[in-house]
Coordinates of N, CA and C in Angstrom, one line a residue:
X159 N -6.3 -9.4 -59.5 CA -4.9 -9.8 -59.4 C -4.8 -11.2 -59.0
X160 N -4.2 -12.0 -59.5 CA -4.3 -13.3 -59.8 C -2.7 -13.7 -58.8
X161 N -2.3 -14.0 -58.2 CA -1.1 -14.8 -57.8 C -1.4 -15.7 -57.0
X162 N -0.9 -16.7 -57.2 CA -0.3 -18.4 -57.2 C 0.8 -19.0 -56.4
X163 N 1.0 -19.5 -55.2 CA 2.0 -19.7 -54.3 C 1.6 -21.2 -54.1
X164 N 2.6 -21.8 -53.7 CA 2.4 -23.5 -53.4 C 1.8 -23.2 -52.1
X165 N 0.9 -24.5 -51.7 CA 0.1 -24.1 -50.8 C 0.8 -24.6 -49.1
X166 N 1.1 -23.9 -48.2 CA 2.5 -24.0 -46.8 C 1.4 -24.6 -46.1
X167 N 1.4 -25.5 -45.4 CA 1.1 -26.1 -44.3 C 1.6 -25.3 -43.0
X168 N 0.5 -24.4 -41.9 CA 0.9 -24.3 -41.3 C 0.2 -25.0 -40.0
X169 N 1.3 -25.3 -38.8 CA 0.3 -25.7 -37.5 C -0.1 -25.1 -36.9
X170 N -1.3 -25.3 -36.7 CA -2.4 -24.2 -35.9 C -2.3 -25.1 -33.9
X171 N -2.6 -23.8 -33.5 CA -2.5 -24.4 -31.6 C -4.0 -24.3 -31.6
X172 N -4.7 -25.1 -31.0 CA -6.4 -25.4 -30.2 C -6.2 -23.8 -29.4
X173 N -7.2 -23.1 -29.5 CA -7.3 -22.0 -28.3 C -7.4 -22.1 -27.0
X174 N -6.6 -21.8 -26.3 CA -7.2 -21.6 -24.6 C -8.3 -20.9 -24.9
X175 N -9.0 -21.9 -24.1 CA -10.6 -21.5 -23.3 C -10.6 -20.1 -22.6
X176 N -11.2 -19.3 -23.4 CA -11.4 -18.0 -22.9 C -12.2 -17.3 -21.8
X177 N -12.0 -16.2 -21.5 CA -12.6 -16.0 -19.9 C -13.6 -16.3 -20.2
X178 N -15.0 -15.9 -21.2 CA -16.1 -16.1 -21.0 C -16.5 -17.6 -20.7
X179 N -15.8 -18.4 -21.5 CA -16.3 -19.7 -21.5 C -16.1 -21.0 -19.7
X180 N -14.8 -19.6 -19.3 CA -14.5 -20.5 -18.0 C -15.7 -19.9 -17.1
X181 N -15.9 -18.8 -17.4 CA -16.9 -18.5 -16.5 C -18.5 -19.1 -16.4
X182 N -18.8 -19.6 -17.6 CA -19.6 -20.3 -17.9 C -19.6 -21.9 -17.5
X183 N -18.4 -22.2 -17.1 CA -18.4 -23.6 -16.1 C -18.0 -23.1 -14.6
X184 N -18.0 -21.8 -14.6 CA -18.1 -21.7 -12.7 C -19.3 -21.2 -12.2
X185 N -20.4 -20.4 -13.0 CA -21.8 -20.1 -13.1 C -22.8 -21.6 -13.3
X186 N -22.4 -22.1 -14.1 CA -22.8 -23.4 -14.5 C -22.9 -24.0 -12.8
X187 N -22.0 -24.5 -12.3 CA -21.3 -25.3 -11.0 C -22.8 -24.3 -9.6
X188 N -22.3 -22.6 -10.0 CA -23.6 -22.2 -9.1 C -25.2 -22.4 -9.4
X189 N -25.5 -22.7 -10.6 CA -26.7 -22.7 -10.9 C -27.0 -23.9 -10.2
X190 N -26.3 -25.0 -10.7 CA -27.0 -26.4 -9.8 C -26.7 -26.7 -8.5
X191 N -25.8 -25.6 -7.6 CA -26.3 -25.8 -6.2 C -27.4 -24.9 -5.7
X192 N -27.7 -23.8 -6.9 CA -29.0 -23.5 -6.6 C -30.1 -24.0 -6.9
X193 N -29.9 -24.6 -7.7 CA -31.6 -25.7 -8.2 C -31.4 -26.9 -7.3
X194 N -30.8 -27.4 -6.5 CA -30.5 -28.1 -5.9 C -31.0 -28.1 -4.6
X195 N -30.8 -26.6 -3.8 CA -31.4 -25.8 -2.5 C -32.6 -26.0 -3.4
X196 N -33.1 -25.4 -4.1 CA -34.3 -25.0 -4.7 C -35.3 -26.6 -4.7
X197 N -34.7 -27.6 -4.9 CA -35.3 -28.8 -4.6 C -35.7 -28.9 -3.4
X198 N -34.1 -28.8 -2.7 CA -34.2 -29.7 -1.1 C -35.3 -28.4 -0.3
X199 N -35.5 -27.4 -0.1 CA -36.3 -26.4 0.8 C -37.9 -26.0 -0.3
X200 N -37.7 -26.8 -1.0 CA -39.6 -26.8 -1.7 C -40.2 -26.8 -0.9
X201 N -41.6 -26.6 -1.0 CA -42.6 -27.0 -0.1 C -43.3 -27.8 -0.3
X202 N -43.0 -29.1 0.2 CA -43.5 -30.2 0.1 C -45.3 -30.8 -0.2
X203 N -45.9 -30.0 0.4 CA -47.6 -29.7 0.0 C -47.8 -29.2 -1.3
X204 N -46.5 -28.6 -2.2 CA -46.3 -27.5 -3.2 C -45.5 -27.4 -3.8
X205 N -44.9 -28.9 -4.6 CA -43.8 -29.1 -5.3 C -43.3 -28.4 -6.3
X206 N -42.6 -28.0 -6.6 CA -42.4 -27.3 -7.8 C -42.7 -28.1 -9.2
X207 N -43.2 -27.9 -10.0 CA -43.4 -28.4 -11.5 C -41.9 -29.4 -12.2
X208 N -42.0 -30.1 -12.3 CA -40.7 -30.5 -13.3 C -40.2 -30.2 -14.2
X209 N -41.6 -29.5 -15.0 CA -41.1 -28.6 -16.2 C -40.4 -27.5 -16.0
X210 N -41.0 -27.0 -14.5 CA -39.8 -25.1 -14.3 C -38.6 -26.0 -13.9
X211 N -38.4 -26.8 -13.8 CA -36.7 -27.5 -14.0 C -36.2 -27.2 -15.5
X212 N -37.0 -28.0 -15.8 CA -36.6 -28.4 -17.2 C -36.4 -27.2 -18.0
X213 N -37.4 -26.1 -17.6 CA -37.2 -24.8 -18.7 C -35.9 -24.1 -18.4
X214 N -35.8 -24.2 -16.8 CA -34.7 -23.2 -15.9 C -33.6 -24.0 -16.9
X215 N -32.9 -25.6 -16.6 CA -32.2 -25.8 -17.7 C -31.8 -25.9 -18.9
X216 N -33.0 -25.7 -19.7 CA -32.9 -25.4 -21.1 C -32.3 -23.6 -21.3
X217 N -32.8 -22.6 -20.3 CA -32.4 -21.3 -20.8 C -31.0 -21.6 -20.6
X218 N -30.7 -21.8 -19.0 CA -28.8 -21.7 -19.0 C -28.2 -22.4 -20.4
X219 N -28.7 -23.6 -20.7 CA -27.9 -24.3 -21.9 C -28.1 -23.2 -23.2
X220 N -29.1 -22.7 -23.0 CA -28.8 -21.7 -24.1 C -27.8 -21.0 -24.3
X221 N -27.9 -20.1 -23.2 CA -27.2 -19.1 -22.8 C -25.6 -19.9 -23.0
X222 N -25.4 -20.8 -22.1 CA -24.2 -21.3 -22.5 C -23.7 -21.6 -24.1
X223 N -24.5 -22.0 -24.9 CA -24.4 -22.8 -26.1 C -24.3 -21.3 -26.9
X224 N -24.6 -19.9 -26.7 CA -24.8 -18.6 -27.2 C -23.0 -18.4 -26.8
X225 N -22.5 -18.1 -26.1 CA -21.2 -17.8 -25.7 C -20.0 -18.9 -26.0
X226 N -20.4 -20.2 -26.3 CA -19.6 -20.9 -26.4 C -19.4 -20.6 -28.3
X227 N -20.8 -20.4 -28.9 CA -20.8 -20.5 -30.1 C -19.9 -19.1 -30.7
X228 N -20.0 -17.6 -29.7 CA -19.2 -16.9 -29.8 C -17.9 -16.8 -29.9
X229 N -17.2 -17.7 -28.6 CA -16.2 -17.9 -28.9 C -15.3 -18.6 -29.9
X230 N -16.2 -19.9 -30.7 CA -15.8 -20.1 -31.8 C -15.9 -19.9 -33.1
X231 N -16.4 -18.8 -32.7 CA -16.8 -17.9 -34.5 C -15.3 -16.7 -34.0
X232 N -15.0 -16.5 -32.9 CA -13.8 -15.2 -32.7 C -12.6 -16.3 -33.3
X233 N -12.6 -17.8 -32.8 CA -11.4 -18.2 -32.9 C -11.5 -18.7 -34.2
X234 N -12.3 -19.0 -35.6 CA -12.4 -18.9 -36.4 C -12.0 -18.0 -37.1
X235 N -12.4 -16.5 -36.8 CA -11.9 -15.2 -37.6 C -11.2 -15.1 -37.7
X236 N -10.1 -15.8 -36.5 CA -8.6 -15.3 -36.1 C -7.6 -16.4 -36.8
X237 N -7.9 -17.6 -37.5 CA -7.7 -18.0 -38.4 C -7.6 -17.7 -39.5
X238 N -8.8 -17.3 -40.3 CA -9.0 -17.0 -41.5 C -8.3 -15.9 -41.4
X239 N -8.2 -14.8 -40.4 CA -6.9 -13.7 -40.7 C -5.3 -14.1 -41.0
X240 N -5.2 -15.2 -39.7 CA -3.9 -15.5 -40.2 C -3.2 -16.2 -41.1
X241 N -4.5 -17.2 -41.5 CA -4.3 -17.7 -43.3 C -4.0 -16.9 -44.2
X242 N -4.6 -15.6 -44.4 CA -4.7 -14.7 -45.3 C -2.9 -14.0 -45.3
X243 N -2.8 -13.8 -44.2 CA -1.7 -13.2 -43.6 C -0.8 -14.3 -44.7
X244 N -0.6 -15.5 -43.9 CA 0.4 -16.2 -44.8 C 0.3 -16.0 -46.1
X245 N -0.6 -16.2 -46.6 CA -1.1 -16.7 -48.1 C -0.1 -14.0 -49.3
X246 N -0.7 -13.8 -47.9 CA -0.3 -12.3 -48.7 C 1.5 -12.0 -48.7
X247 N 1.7 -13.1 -47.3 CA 3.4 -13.0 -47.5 C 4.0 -13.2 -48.7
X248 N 3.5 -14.1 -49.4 CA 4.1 -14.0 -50.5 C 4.2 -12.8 -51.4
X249 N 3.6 -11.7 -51.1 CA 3.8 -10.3 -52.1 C 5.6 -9.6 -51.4
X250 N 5.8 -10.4 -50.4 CA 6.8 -9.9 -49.9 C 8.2 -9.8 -51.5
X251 N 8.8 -8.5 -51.3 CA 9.7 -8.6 -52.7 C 9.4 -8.1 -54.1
X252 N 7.7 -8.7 -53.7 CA 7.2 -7.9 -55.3 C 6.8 -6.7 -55.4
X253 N 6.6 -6.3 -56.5 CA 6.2 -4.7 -56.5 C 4.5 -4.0 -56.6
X254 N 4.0 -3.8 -56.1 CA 2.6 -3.5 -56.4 C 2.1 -1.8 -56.9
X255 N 1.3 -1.7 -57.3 CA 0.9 -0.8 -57.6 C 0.0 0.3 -57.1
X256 N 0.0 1.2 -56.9 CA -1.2 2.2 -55.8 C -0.5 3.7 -55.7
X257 N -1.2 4.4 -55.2 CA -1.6 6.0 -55.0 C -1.0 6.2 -53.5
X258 N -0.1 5.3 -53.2 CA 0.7 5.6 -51.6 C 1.9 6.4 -52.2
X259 N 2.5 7.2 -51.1 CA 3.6 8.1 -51.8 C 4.4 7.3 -51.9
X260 N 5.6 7.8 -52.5 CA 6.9 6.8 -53.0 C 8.1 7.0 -52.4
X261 N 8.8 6.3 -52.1 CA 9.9 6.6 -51.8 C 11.5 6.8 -52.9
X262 N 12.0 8.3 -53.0 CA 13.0 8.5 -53.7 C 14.2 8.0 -53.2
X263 N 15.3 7.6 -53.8 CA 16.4 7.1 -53.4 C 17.3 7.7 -54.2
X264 N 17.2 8.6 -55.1 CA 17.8 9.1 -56.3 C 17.7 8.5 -57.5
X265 N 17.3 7.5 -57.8 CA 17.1 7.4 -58.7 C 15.5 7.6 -59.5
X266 N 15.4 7.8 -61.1 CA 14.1 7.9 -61.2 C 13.4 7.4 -61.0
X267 N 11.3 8.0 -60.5 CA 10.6 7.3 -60.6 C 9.9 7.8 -61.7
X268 N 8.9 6.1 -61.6 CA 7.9 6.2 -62.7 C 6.9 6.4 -62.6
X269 N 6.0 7.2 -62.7 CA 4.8 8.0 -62.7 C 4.0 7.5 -63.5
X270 N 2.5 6.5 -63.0 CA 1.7 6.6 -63.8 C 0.6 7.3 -63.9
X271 N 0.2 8.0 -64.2 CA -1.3 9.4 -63.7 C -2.1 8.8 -64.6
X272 N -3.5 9.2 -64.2 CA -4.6 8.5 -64.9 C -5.1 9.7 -65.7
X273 N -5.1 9.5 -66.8 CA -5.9 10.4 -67.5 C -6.8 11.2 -67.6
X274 N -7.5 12.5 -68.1 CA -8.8 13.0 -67.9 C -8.9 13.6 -68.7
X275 N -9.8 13.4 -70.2 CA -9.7 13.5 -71.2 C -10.8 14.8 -71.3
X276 N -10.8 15.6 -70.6 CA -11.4 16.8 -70.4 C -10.6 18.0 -70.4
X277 N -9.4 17.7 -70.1 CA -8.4 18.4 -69.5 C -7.9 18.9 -70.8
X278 N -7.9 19.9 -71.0 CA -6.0 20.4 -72.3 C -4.8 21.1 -71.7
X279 N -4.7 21.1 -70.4 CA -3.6 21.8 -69.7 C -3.3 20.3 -68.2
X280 N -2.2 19.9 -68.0 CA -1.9 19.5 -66.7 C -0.9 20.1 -65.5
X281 N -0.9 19.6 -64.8 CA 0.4 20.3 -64.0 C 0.9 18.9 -63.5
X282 N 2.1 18.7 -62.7 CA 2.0 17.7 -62.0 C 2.7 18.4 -60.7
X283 N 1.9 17.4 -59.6 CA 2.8 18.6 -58.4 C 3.0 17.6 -57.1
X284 N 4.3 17.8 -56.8 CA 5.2 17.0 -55.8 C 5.3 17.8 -54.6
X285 N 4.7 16.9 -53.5 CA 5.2 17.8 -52.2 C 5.6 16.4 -51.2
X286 N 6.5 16.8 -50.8 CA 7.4 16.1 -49.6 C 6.4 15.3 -48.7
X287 N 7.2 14.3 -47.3 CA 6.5 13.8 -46.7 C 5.6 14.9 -45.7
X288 N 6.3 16.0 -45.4 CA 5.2 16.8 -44.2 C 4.3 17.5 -45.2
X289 N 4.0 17.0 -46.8 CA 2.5 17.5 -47.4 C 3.6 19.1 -48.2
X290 N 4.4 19.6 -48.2 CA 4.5 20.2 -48.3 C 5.1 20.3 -50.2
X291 N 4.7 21.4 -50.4 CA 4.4 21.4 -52.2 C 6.2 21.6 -52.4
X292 N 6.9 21.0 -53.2 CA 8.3 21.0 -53.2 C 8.6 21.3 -55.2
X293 N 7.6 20.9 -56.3 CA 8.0 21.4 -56.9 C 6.5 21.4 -57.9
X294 N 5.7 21.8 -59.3 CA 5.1 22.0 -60.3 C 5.5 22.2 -61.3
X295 N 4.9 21.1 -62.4 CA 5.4 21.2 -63.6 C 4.4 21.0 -64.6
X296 N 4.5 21.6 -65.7 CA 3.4 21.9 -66.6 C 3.7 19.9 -67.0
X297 N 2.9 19.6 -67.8 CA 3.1 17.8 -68.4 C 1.7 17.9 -69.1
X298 N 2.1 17.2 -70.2 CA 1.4 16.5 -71.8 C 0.1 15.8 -70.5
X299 N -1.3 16.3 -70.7 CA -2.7 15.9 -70.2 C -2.7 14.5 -70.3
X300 N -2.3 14.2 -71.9 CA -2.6 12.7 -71.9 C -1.6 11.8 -71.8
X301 N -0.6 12.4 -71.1 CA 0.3 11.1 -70.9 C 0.3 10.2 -69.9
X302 N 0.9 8.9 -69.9 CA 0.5 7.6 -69.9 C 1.7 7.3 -68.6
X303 N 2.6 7.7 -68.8 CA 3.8 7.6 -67.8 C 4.6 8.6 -67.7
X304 N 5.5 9.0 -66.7 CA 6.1 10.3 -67.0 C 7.1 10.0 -66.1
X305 N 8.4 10.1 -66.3 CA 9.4 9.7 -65.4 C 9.9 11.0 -64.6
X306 N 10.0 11.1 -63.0 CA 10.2 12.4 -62.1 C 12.0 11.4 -61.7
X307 N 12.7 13.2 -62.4 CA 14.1 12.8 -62.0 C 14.3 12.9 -60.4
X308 N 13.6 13.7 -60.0 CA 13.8 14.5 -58.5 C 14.8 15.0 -58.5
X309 N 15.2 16.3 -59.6 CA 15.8 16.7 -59.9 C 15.2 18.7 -59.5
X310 N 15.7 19.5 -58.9 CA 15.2 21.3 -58.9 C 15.0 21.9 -60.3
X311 N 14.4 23.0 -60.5 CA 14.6 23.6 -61.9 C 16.5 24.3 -61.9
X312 N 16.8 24.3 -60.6 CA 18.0 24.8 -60.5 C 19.2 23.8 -61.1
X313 N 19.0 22.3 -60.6 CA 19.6 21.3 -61.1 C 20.0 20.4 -60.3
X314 N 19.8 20.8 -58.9 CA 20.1 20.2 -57.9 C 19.2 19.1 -57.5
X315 N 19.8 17.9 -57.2 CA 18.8 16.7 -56.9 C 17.5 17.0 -55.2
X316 N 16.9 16.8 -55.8 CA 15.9 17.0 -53.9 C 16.8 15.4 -53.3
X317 N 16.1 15.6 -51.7 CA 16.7 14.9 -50.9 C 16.1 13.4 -51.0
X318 N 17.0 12.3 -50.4 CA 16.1 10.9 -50.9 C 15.0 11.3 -49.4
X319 N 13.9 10.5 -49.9 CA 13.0 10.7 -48.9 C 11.4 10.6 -49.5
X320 N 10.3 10.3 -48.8 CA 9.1 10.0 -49.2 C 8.6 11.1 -50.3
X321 N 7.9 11.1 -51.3 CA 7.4 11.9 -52.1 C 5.7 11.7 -52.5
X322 N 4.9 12.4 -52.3 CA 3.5 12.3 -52.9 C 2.9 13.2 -54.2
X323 N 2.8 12.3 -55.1 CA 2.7 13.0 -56.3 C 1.2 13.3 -56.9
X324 N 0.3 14.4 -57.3 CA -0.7 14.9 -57.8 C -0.7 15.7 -59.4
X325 N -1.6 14.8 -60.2 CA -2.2 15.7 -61.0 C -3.3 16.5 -61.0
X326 N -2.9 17.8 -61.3 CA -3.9 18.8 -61.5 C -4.5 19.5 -63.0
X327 N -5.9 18.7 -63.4 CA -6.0 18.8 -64.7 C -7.0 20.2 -64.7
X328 N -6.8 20.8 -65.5 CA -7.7 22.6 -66.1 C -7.6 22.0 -67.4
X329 N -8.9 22.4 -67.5 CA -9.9 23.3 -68.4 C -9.7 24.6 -68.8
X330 N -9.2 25.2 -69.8 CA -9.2 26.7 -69.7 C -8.7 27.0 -68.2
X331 N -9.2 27.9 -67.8 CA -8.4 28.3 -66.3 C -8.5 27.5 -65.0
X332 N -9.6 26.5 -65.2 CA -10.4 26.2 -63.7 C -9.8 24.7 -63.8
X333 N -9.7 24.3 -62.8 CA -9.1 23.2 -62.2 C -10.4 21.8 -62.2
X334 N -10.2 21.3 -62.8 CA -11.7 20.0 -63.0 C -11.2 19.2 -62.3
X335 N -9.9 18.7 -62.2 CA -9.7 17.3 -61.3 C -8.2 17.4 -60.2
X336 N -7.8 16.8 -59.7 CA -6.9 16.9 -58.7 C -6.4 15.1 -58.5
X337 N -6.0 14.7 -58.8 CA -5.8 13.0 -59.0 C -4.9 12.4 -58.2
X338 N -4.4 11.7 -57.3 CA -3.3 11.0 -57.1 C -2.6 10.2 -57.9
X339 N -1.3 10.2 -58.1 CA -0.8 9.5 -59.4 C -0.2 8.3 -58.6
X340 N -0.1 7.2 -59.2 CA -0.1 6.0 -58.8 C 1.4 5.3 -59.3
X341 N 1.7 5.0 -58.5 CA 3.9 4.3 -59.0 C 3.9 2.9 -58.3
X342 N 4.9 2.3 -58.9 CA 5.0 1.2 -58.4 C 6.1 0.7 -57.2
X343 N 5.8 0.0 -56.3 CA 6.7 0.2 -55.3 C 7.2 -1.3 -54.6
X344 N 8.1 -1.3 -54.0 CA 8.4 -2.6 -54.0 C 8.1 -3.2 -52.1
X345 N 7.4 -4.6 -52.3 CA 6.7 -4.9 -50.8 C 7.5 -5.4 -49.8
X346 N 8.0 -4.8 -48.5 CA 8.9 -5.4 -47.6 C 9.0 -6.4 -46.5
X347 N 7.4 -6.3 -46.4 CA 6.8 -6.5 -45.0 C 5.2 -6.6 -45.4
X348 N 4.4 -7.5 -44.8 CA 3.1 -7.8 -44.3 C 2.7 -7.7 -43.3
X349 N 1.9 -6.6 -42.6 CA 0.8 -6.9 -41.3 C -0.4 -7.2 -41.5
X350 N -0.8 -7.5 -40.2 CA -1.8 -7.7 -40.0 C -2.5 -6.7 -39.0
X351 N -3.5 -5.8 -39.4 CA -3.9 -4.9 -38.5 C -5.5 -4.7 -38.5
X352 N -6.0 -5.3 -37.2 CA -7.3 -5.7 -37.1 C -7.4 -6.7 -37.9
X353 N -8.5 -6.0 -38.9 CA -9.2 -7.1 -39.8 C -8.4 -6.7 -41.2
X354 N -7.4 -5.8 -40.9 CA -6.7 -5.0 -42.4 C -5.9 -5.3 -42.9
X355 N -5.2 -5.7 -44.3 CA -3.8 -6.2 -44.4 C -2.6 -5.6 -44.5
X356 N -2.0 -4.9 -44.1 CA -0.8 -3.8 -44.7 C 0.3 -4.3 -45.3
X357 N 0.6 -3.8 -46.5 CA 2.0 -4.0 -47.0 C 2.5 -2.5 -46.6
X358 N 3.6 -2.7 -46.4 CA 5.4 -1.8 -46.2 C 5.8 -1.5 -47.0
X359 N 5.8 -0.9 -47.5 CA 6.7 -0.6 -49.1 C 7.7 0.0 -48.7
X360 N 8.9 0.2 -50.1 CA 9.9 1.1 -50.0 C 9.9 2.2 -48.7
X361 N 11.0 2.5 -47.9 CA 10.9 3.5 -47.3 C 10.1 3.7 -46.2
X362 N 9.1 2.5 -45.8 CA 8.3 2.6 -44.5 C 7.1 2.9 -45.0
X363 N 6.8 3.3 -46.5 CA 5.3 3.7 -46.1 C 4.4 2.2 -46.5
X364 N 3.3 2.7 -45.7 CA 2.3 1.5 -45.7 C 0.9 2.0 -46.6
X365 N 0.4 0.5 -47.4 CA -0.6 1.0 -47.8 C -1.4 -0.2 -47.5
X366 N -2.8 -0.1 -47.5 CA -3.7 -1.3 -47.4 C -3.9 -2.3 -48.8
X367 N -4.0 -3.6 -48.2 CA -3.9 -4.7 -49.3 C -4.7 -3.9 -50.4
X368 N -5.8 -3.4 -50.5 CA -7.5 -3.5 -51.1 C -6.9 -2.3 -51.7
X369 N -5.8 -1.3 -52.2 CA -5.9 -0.2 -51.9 C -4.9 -0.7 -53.2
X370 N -4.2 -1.6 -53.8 CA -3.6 -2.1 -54.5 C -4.0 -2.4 -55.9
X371 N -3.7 -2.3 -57.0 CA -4.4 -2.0 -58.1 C -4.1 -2.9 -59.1
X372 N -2.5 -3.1 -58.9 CA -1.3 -4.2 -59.8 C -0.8 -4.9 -58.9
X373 N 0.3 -5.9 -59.7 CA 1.5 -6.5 -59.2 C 2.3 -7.0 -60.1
X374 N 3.6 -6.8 -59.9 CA 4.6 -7.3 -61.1 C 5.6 -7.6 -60.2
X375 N 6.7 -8.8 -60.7 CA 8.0 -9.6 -60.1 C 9.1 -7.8 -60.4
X376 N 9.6 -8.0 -59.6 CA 10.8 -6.7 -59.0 C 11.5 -6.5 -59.9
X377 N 11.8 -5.4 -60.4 CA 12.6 -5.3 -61.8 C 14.4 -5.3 -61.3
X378 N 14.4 -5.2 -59.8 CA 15.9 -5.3 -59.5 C 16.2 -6.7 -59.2

């Protein structure tokens, strides 16, 4: 999926110096009044080596130089998240494509189910947001799109509200596949959760960026 946005300048703030790192200049402050005692109370017949100086402050600089380098690889990631964040805002309005349930408003949706050319019998079968099976319909195996009025066999429209839709392809009697069918839905909202991207779609439901298959400009 290819999209193209002019590129936003945003301003980034320098991080406040994090606990680890302050703690690392108030540890730092005790090490050298202790190598310090450690000089002044030597035993003068029995000097200490220059080099156990020199090693004692090569470890702490490590040690320091290990936690400092940590904290700029955290404040780095945290970047590169929020770049991404901007750069995905732009899906905001468009429509993407995925196997997240859809939201009905009364009008039709459009169903696209994946094929399984194994199959000579399908079903398609709709159950509400609490999972619950609300209607089954026989449908053509190999079809390509199928428009759900959300309409009863009685004639009554079901309620607007979340819908998850499944193909169920057979073989003769036995059931070979069980599919999620995939609709297009329109993007309201971008998070950011952990390291994850979420779009909002129609209706509140959320699906993950990576979880996204298409994208097309809003047909309303």
């Amino acid at each position: 999926m290819d999209v193209t946005q002019p590129t936003q300048q945003v301003a980034s703030t320098p991080p406040a110096p994090s606990a680890a790192s302050t703690q690392i200049g108030s540890d730092f402050e005790v090490f050298l009044q202790m190598l310090t005692a450690q000089m002044k109370y030597q035993d003068p017949l029995n000097p200490v080596d220059s080099t156990d100086y020199a090693t004692q402050l090569a470890t702490f600089s490590g040690v320091e130089q290990a936690v400092l380098t940590n904290d700029l690889l955290k404040s780095l990631t945290t970047q590169m998240n929020t770049g991404g964040l901007v750069d995905m805002a732009a899906l905001v309005g468009k429509q993407v494509k995925s196997t997240a349930p859809a939201y009905f408003d009364g009008q039709p949706l459009t169903l696209l189910p994946a094929q399984n050319v194994a199959a000579d019998t399908a079903e398609l079968v709709v159950r509400n947001e609490a999972g619950d099976e609300v209607q089954r319909t026989a449908i053509d195996p190999g079809a390509q799109t199928l428009e759900w009025a959300g309409v009863s066999p009685n004639g009554s429209p079901f309620a607007a509200g979340i819908y998850q839709f499944e193909i169920v392809s057979k073989s003769g009697d036995d059931i070979i596949a069980q599919t999620p069918v995939e609709t297009y839905s329109t993007v309201n909202e971008v998070r950011l959760e952990g390291s994850a991207t979420i779009l909002v779609l129609s209706g509140g439901v959320s699906v993950a960026s990576d979880q996204v298959t298409a994208l097309r400009e809003s047909d309303t």
